Tab-separated table of C-alpha atoms and ligand atoms in Angstrom:
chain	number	residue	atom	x	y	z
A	1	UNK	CA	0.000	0.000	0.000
A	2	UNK	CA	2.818	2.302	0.647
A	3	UNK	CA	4.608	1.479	-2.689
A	4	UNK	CA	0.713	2.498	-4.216
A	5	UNK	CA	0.764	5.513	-2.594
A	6	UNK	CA	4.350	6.537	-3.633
A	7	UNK	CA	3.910	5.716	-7.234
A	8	UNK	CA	0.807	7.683	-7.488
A	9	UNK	CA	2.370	10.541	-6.219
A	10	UNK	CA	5.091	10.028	-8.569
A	11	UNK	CA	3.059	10.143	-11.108
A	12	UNK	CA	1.470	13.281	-9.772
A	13	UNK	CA	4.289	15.314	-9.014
A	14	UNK	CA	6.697	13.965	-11.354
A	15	UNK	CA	4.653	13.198	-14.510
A	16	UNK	CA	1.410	15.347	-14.727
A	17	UNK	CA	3.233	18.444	-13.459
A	18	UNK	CA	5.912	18.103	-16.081
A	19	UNK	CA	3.406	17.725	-18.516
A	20	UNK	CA	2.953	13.484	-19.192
A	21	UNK	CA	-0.503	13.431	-20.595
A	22	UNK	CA	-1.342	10.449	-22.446
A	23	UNK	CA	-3.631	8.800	-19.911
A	24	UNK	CA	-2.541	5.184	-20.814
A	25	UNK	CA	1.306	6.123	-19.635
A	26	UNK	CA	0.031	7.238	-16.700
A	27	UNK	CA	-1.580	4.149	-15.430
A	28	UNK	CA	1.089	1.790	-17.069
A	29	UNK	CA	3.351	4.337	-14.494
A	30	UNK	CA	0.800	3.664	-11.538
A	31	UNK	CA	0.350	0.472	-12.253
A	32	UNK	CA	4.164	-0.830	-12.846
A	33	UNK	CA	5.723	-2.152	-9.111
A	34	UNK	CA	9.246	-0.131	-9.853
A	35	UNK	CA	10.541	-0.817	-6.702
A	36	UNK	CA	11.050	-4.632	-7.373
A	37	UNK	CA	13.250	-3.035	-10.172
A	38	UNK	CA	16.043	-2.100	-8.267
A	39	UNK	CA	17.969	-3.582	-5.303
A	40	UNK	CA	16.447	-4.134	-2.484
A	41	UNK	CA	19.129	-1.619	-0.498
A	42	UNK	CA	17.165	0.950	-2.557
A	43	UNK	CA	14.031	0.151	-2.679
A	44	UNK	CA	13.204	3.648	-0.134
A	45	UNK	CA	14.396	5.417	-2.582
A	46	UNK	CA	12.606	3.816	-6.220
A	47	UNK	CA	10.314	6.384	-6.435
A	48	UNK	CA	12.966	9.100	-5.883
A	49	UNK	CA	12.836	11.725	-8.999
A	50	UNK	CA	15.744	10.386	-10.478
A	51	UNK	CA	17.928	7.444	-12.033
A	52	UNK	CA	19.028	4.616	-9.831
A	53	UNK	CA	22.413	2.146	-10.000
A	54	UNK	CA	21.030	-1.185	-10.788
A	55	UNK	CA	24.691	-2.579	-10.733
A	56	UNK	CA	27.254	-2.997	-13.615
A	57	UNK	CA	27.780	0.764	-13.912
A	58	UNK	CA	24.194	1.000	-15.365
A	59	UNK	CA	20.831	2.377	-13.842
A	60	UNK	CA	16.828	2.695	-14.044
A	61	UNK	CA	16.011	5.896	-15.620
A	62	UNK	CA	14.074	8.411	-13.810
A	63	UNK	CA	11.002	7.999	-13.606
A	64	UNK	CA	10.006	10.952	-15.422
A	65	UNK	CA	12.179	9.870	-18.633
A	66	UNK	CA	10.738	6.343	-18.610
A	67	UNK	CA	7.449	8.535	-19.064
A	68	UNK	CA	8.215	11.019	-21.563
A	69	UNK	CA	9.836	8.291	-24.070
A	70	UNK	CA	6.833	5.937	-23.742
A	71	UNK	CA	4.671	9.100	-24.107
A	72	UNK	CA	6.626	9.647	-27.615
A	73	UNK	CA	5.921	6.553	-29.161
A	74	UNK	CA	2.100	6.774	-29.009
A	75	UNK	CA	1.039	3.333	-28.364
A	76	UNK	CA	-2.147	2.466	-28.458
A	77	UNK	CA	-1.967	-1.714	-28.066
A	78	UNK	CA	-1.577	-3.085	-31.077
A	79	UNK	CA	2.113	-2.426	-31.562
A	80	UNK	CA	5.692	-4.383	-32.182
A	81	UNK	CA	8.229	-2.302	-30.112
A	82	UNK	CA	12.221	-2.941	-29.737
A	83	UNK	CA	13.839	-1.667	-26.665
A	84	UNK	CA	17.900	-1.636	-27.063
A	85	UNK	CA	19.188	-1.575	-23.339
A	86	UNK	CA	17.022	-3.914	-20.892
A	87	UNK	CA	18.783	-2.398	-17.377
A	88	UNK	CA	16.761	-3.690	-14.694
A	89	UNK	CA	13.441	-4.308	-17.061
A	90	UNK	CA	11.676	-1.387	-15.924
A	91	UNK	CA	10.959	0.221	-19.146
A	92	UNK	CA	10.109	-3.142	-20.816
A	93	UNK	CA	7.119	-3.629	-18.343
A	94	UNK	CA	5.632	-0.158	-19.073
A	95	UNK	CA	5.726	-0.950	-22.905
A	96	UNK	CA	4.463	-4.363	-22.290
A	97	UNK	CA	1.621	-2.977	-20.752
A	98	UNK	CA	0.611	-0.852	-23.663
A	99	UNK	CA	2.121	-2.724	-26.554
A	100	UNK	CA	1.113	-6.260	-27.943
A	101	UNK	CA	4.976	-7.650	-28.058
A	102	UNK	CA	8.242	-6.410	-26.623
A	103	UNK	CA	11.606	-7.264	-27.911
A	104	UNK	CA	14.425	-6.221	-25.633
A	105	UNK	CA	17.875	-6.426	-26.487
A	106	UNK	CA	20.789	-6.519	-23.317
A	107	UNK	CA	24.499	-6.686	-23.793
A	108	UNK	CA	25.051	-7.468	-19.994
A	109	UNK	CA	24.073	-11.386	-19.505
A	110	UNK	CA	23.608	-10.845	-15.913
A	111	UNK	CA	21.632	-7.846	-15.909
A	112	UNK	CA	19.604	-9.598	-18.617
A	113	UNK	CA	18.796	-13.045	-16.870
A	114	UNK	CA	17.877	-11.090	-13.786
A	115	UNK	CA	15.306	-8.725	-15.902
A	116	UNK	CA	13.781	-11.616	-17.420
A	117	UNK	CA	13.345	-13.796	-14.119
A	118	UNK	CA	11.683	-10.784	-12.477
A	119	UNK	CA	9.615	-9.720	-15.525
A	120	UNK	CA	8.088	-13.811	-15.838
A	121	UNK	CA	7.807	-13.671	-12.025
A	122	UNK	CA	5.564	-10.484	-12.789
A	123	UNK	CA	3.654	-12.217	-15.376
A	124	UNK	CA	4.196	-10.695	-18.530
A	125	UNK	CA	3.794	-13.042	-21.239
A	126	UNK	CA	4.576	-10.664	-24.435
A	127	UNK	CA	8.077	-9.376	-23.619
A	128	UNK	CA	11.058	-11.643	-25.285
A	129	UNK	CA	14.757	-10.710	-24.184
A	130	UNK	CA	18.135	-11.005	-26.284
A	131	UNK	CA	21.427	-10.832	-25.039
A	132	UNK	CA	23.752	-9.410	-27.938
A	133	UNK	CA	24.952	-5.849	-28.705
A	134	UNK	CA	21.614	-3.956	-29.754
A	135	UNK	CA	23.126	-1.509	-32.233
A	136	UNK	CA	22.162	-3.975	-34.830
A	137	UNK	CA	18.567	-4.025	-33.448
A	138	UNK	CA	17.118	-7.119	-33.759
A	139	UNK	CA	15.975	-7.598	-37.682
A	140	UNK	CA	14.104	-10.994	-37.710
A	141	UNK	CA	12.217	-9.554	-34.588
A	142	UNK	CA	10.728	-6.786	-36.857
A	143	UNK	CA	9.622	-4.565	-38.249
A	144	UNK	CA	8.682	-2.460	-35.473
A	145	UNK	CA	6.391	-0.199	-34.790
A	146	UNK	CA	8.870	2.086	-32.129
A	147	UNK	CA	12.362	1.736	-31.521
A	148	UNK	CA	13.185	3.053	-28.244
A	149	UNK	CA	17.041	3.197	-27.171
A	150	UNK	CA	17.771	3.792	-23.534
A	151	UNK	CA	21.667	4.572	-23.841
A	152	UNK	CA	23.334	7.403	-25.270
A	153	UNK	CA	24.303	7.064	-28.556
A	154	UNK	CA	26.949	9.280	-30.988
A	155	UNK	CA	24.801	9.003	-33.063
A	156	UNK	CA	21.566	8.028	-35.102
A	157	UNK	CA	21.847	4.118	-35.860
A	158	UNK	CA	21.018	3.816	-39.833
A	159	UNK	CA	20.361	0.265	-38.908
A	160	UNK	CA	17.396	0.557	-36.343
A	161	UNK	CA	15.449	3.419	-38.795
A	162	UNK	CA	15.872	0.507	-41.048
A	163	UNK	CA	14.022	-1.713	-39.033
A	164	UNK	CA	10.965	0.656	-38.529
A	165	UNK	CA	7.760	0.215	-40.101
A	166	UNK	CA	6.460	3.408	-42.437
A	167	UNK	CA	5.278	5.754	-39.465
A	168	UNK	CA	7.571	4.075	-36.782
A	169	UNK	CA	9.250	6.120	-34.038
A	170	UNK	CA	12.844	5.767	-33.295
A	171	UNK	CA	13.315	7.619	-29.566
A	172	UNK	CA	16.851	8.018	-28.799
A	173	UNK	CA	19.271	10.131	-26.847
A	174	UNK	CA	22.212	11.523	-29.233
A	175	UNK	CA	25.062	13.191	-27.829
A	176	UNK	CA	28.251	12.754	-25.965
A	177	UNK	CA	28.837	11.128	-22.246
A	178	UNK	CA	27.534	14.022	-20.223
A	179	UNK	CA	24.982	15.356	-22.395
A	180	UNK	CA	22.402	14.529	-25.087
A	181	UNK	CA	19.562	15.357	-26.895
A	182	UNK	CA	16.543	13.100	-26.440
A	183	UNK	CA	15.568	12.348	-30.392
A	184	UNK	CA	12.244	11.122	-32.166
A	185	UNK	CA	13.136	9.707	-35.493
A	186	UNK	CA	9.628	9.097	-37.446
A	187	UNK	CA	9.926	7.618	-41.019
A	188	UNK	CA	8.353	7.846	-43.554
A	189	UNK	CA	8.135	7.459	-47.299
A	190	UNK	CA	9.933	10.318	-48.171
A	191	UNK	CA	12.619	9.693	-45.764
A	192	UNK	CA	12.791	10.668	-41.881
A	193	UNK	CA	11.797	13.462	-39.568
A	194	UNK	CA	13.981	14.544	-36.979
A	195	UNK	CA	12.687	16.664	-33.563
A	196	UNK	CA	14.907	17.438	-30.632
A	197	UNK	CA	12.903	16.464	-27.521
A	198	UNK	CA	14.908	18.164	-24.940
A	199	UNK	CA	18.025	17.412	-22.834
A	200	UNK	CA	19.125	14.416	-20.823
A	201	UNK	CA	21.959	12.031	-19.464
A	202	UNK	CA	22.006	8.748	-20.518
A	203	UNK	CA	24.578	5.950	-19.622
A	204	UNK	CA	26.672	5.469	-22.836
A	205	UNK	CA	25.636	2.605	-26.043
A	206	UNK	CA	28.246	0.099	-26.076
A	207	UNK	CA	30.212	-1.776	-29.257
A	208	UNK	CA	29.692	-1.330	-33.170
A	209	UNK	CA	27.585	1.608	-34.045
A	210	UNK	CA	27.871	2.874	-30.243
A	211	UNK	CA	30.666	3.976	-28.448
A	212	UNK	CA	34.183	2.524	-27.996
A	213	UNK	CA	33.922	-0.207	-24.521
A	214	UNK	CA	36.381	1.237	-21.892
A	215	UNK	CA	35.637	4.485	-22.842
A	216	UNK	CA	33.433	6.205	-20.422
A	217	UNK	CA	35.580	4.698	-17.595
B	1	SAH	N1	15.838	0.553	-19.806
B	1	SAH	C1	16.586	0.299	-18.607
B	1	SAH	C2	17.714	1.296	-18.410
B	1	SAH	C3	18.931	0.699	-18.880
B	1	SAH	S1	20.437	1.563	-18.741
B	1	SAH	C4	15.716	0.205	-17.393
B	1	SAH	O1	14.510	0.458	-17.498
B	1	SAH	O2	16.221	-0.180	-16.329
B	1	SAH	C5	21.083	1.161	-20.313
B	1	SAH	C6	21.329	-0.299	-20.580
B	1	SAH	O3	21.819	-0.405	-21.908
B	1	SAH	C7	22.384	-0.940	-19.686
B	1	SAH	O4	21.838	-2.039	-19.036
B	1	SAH	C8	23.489	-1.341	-20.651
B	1	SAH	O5	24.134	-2.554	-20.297
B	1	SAH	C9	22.729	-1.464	-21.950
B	1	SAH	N2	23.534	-1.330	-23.174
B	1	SAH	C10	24.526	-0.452	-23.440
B	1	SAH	N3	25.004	-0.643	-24.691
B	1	SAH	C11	24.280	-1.666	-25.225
B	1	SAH	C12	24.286	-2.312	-26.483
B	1	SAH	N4	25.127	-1.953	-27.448
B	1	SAH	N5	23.402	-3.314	-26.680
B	1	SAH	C13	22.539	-3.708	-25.709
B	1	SAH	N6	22.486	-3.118	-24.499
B	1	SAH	C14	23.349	-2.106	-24.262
């Protein structure tokens, strides 16, 4: 009951007031236990209004983010969606609660395994998760429907626009280490649109197409 009341005023203070307004994000937020998500040393502080370690030099996103980038895609159930970058599986539920099927790609096997147990614990039963180097995407998953990337990249992966259907979202953070743009990528026929979201701090997109390993260390 506690965790209830803390994630609806999360979603209060954190989401509505910064402007989240697509009703279905909202309850996936409300709904979504986050603070099974992290370790259980910070479980006090999962609804903080901010990112979280989740070991293995990564972390949850703030809450708000997780939010906004689901917000971007405009779901609305039916959809295929790729997420490069499972973390602690956080992200993946919310999707999986407003998409049909949700491919998630992981590069570290631990942090992988560990999202999947807790995710089949949870009972979702539309989520599948890869471990391999997601800059690739994940081709004979797709096409999808949104692409959403939640590490920074250098840049704008040619491959994963590829794997987008006509009107598919790419939403990705573009920059260097300490600061990028958040980016929604929409093709279509004639080629792709490009908008600038707004600013954010992402930990770093690893291997081929990503940045250099070793790098941000
Ligand atoms: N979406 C996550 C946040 C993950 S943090 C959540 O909700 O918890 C970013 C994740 O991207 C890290 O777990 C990191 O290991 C992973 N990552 C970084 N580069 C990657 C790559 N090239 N392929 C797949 N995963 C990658």
């Amino acid at each position: 009951m506690e965790f209830e009341r803390l994630r609806n005023l999360m979603v209060e203070t954190q989401l509505i007031s910064r402007g989240i307004k697509d009703e279905s994000v909202l309850t996936a937020m409300r709904k979504v236990p986050r603070h099974l998500f992290v370790d259980d040393s910070l479980i006090e502080r999962a609804y903080d209004d901010n990112a979280l370690p989740i070991g293995e030099g990564q972390t949850i996103s703030q809450p708000y983010m997780v939010a906004l980038m689901t917000e971007l895609l405009e779901l609305r159930g039916d959809e295929n969606v790729l997420e490069i970058g499972t973390g602690s599986g956080y992200q993946c539920a919310i999707l999986a609660e407003l998409a049909s099927s949700v491919c998630s790609v992981e590069r570290v096997e631990k942090l992988a395994i560990r999202a999947r147990d807790l995710l089949g614990s949870l009972g979702y039963r539309n989520i599948e998760i890869k471990i391999t180097n997601g800059t690739y995407g994940w081709e004979e998953a797709g096409p999808f429907d949104g692409i959403i990337v939640t590490a920074a990249a250098p840049e704008i992966p040619k491959t994963l626009v590829e794997q987008l259907v006509i009107g598919g979202k790419l939403i990705i953070p573009v920059g260097d280490r300490w600061s990028q743009i958040l980016m929604k990528v929409t093709r279509t026929p004639e080629g792709v649109i490009t908008q600038s979201i707004t600013g954010c701090i992402f930990v770093p997109l690893l291997g081929d197409l990503g940045w250099k390993e070793g790098w941000h260390d």
